[in-house]
Short mmCIF file of C-alpha atoms and ligand atoms in Angstrom, two decimals:
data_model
loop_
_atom_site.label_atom_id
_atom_site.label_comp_id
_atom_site.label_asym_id
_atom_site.label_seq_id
_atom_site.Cartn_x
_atom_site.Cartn_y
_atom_site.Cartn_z
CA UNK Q 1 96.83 111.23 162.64
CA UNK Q 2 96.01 110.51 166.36
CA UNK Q 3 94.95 107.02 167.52
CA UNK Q 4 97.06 105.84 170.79
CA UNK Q 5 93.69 106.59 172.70
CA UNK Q 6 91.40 104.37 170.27
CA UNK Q 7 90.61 101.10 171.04
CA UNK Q 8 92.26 98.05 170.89
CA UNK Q 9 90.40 94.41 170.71
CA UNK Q 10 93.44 92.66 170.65
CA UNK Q 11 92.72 90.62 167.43
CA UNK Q 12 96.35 90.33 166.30
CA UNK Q 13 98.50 87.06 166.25
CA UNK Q 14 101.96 87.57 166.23
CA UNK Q 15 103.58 86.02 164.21
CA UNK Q 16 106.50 87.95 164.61
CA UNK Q 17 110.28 86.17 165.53
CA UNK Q 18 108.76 82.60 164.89
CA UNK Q 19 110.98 82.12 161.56
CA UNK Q 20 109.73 81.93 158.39
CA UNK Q 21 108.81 78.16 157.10
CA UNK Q 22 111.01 76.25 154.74
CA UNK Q 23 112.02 77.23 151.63
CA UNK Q 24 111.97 74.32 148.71
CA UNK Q 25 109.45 73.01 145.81
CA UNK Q 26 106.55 74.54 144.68
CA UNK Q 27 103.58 72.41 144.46
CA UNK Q 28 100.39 73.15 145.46
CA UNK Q 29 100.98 76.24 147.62
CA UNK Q 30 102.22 78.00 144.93
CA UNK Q 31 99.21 76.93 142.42
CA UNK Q 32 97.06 78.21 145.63
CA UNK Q 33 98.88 81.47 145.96
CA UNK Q 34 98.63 82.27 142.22
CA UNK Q 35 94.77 82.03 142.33
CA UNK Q 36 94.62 84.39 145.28
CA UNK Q 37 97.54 86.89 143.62
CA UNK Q 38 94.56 89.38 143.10
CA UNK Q 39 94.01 90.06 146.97
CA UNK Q 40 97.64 91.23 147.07
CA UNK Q 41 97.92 94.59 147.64
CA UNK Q 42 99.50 96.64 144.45
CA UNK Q 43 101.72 93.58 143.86
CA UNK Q 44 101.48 91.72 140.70
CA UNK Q 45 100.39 88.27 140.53
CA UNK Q 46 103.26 87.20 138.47
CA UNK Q 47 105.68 88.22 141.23
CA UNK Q 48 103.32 85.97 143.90
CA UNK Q 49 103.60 83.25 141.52
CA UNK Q 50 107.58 83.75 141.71
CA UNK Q 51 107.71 84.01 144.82
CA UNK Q 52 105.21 80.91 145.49
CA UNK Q 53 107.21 78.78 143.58
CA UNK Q 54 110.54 79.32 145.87
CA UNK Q 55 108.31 78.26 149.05
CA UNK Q 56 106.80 74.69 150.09
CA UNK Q 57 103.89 74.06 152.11
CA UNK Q 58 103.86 74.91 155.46
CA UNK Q 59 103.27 73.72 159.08
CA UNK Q 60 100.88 75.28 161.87
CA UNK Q 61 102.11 78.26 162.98
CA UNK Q 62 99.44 79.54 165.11
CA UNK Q 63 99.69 81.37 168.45
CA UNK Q 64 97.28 82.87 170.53
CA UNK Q 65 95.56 86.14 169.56
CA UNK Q 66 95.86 89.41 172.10
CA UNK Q 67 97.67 92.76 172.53
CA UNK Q 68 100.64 93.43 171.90
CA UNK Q 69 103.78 95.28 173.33
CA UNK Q 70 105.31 97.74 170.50
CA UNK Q 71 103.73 100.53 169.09
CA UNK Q 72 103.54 99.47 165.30
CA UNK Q 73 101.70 96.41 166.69
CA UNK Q 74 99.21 98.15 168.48
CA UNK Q 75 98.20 100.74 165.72
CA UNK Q 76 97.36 97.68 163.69
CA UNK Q 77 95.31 96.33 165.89
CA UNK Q 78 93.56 100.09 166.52
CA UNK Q 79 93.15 100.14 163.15
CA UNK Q 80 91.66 96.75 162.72
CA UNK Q 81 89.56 97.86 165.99
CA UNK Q 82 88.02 100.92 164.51
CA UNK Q 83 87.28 99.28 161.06
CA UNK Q 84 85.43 96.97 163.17
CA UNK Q 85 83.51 99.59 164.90
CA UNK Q 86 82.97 101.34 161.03
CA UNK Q 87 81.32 98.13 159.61
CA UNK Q 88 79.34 96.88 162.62
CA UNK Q 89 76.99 99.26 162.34
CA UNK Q 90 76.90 99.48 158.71
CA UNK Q 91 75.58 96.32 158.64
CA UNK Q 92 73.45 96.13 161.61
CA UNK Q 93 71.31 98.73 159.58
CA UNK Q 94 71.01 95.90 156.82
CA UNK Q 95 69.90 93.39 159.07
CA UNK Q 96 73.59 91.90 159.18
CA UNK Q 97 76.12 90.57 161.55
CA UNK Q 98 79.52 92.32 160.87
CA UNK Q 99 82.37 89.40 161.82
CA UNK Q 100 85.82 90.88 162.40
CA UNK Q 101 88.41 89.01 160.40
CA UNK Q 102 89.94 86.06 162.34
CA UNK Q 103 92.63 87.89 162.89
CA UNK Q 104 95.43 90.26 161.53
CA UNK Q 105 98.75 88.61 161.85
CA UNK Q 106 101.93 89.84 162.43
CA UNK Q 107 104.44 87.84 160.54
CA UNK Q 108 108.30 88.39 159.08
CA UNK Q 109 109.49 86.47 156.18
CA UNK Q 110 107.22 83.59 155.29
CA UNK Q 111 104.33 82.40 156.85
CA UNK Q 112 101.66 79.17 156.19
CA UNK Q 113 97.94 80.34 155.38
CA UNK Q 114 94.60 79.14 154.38
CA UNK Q 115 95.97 80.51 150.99
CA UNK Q 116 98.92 78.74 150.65
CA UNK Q 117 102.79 79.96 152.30
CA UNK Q 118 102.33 83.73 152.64
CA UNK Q 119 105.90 85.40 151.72
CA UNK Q 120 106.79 89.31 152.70
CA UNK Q 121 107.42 90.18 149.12
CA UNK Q 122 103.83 89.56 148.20
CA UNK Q 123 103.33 92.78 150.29
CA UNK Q 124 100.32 92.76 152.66
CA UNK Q 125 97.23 90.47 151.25
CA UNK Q 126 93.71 89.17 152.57
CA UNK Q 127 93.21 85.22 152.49
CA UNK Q 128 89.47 84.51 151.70
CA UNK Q 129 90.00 80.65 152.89
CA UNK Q 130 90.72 81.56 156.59
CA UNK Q 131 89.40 85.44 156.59
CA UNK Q 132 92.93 86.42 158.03
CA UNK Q 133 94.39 89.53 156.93
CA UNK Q 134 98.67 89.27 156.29
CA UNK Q 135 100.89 91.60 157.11
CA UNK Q 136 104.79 91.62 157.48
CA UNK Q 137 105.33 95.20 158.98
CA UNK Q 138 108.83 95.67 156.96
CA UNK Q 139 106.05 96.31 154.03
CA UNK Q 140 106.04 99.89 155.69
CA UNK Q 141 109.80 100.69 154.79
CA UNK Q 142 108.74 99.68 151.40
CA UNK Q 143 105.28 101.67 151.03
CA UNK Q 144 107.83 104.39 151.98
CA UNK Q 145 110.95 103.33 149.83
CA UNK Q 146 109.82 101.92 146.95
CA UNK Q 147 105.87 103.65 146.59
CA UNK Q 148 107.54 107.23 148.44
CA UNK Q 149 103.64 106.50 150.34
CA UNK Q 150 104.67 108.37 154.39
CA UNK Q 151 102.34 108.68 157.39
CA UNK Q 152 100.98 106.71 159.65
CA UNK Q 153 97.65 107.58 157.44
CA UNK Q 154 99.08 105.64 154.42
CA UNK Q 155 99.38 102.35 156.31
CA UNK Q 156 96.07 102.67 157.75
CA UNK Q 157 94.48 102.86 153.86
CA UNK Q 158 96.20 99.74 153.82
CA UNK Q 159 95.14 97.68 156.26
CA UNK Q 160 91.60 99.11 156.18
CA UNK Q 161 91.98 98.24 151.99
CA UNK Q 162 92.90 94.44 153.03
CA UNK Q 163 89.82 94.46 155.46
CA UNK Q 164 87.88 95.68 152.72
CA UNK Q 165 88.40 92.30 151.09
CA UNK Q 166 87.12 90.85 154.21
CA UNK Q 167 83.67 92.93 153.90
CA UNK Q 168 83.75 91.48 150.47
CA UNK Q 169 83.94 88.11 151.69
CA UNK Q 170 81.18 88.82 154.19
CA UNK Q 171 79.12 90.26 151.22
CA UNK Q 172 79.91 87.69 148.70
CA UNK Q 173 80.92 89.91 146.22
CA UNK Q 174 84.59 88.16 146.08
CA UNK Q 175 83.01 85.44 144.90
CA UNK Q 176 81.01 86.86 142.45
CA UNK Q 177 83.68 89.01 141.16
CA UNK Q 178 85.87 86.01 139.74
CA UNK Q 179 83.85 85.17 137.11
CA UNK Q 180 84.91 88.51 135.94
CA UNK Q 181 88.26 87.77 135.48
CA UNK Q 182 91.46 88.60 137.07
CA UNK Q 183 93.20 90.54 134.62
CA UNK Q 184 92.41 93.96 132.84
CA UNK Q 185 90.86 97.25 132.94
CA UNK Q 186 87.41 96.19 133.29
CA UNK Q 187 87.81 93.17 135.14
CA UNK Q 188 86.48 91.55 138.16
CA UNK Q 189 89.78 92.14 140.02
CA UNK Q 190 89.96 95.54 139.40
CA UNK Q 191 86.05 96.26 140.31
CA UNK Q 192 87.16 94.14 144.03
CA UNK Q 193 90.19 96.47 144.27
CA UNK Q 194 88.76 99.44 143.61
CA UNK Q 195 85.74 98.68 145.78
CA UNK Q 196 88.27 98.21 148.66
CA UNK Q 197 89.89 101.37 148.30
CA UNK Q 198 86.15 102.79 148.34
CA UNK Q 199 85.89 101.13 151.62
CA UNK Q 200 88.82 102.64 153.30
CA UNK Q 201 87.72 105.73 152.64
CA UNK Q 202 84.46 104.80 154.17
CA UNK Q 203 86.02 103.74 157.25
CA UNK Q 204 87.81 107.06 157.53
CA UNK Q 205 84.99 108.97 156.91
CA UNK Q 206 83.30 107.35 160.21
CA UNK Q 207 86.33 106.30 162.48
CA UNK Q 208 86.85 109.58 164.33
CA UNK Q 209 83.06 109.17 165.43
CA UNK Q 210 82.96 105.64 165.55
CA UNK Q 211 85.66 106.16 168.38
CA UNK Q 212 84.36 108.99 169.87
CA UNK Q 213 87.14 111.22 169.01
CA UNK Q 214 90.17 108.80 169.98
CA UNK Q 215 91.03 108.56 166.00
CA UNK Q 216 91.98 111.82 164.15
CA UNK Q 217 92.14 112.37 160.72
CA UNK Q 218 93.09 115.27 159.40
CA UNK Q 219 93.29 116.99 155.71
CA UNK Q 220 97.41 115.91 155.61
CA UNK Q 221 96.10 112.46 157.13
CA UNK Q 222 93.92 112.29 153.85
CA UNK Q 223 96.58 113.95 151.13
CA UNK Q 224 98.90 111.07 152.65
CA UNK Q 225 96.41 108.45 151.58
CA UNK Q 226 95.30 109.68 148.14
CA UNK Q 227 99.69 109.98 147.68
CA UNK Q 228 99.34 106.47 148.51
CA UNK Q 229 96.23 105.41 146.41
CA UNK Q 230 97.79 106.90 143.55
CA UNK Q 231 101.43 105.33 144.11
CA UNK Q 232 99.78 101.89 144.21
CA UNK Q 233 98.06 102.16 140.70
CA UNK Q 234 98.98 99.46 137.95
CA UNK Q 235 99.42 102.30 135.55
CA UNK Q 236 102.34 104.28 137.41
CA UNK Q 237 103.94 100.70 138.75
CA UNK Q 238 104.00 99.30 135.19
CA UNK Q 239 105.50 102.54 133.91
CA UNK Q 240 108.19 102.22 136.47
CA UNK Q 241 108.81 98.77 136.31
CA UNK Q 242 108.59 97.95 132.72
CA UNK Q 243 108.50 101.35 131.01
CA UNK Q 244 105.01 100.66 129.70
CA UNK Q 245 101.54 100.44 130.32
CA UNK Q 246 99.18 97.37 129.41
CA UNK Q 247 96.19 97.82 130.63
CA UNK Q 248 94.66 94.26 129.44
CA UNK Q 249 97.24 93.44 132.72
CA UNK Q 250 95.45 95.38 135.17
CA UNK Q 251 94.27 94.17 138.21
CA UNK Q 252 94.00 96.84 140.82
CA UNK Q 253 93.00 99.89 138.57
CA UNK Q 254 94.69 103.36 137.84
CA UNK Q 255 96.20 105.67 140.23
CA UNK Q 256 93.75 107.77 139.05
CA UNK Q 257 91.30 105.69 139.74
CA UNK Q 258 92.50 104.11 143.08
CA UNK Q 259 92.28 108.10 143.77
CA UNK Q 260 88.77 108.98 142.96
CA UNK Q 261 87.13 105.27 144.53
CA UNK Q 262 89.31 106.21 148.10
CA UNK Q 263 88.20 110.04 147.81
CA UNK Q 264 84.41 108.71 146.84
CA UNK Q 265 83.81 106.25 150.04
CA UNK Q 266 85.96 109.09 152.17
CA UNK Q 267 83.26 112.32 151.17
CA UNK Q 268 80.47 110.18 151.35
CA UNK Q 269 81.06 107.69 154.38
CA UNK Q 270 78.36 105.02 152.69
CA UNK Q 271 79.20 101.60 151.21
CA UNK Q 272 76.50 102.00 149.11
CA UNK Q 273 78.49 104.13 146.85
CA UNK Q 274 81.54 101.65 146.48
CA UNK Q 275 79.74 99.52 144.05
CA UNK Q 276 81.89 99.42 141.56
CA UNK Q 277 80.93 96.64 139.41
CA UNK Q 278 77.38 98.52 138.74
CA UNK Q 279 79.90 101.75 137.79
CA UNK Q 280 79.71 102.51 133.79
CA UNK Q 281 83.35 104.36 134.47
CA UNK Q 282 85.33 103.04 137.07
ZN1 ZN P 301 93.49 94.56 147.43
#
């Protein structure tokens, strides 16, 4: 994958070095980050509530959005930069205003959010409440570790998958989606995850035109992401973490499934065919 020529709007707050916010109680925060468990990426909700419940509410912790310095840093913020050049178009042609997320923010440990304390173990999430997408970078030692997910190609599908929950947001269709449940293999979680996966692979279907050139994707680019898609599946992390398989726990779809919604938005570059909650077979 080649991207150190792309763009880069600078729409990043780092986070980074601040320290993480005290640790203590539960309370609301952790009631908060239960409810929003689903945005999570491939992480179970059960796990966020565990984690939520070690963590109190936090302080500010804002700083000023820009570039920054190191290389992971700045392929994050290329990344959110050509996603942003994907969907504006997209939905100028509906008569729409894309909005880029707040921000992305760089963060390690623990950090406060519209969403409650965000923790590292929750792996990267979206927060509806302040349309900021959360990322601790370590997550990428894990995605390689723990999910054997390599490439720089593999961390893009995530952070384009979290700013697919963004779109959502734009679109409504988080909202919607709720009162179809959070849990199992027709619910609305799984529809909202699967539809983000769809959406990454609509923004790499367009990026290396939407940035004339400066973004490369190539067939091992894409073979890294489906490896990805299909390590992140609630079927093949139950199996490995449990030994079993419930489905009526499922809230971000198969690994076959994560497989064939990334590969659908990737060969057909149109949002139009993400919409997974009209799909009879998801
Ligand atoms: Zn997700």
């Amino acid at each position: 994958m080649e991207w150190r020529g792309a763009r880069r709007s600078g729409n990043i707050e780092d986070r980074r070095g601040l320290g993480g916010v005290g640790v203590a109680g539960g309370g609301i925060g952790a009631l908060v980050l239960a409810a929003i468990g689903y945005f999570v990426f491939g992480i179970d909700p059960q796990t966020t509530m565990q984690v939520a419940q070690d963590l109190q509410g936090p302080t500010q912790q804002q700083v000023a959005k820009g570039q920054v310095g190191d290389a992971d840093g700045q392929f994050v913020d290329a990344i959110e930069t050509s996603n942003a050049e994907v969907w504006g178009p997209i939905f100028a042609a509906q008569g729409a205003v894309y909005r880029p997320p707040e921000s992305v923010v760089l963060y390690d440990n623990a950090t406060p959010t519209g969403c409650g304390t965000g923790q590292s173990a929750m792996g990267p999430f979206y927060c509806p409440a302040d349309r900021r997408v959360y990322l601790d970078l370590t997550f990428w030692n894990e995605l390689e570790s723990r999910f054997g997910a390599k490439g720089e190609f593999a961390r893009a599908y995530v952070i384009s998958h979290e700013i697919g929950h963004h779109v959502q947001t734009l679109l409504g269709t988080s909202e919607a989606a709720r009162r179809l449940g959070a849990k199992g293999a027709e619910s609305g979680s799984v529809r909202l995850e699967l539809q983000a996966d769809c959406y990454a692979g609509v923004w790499a279907a367009r990026a290396a035109e939407t940035s004339n050139g400066q973004i490369v994707i190539n067939r091992a680019d894409i073979e890294d992401g489906l490896g990805a898609a299909a390590a992140v599946g609630d079927d093949t992390i139950q199996s490995r973490s449990q030994g079993q398989v419930v489905p009526d726990s499922f809230t971000h779809g198969t690994s076959a499934q994560r497989v064939r919604w990334f590969t659908r938005g990737y060969e057909r570059g149109d949002p139009a065919v993400c919409d997974t909650f009209a799909a009879s077979r998801l």
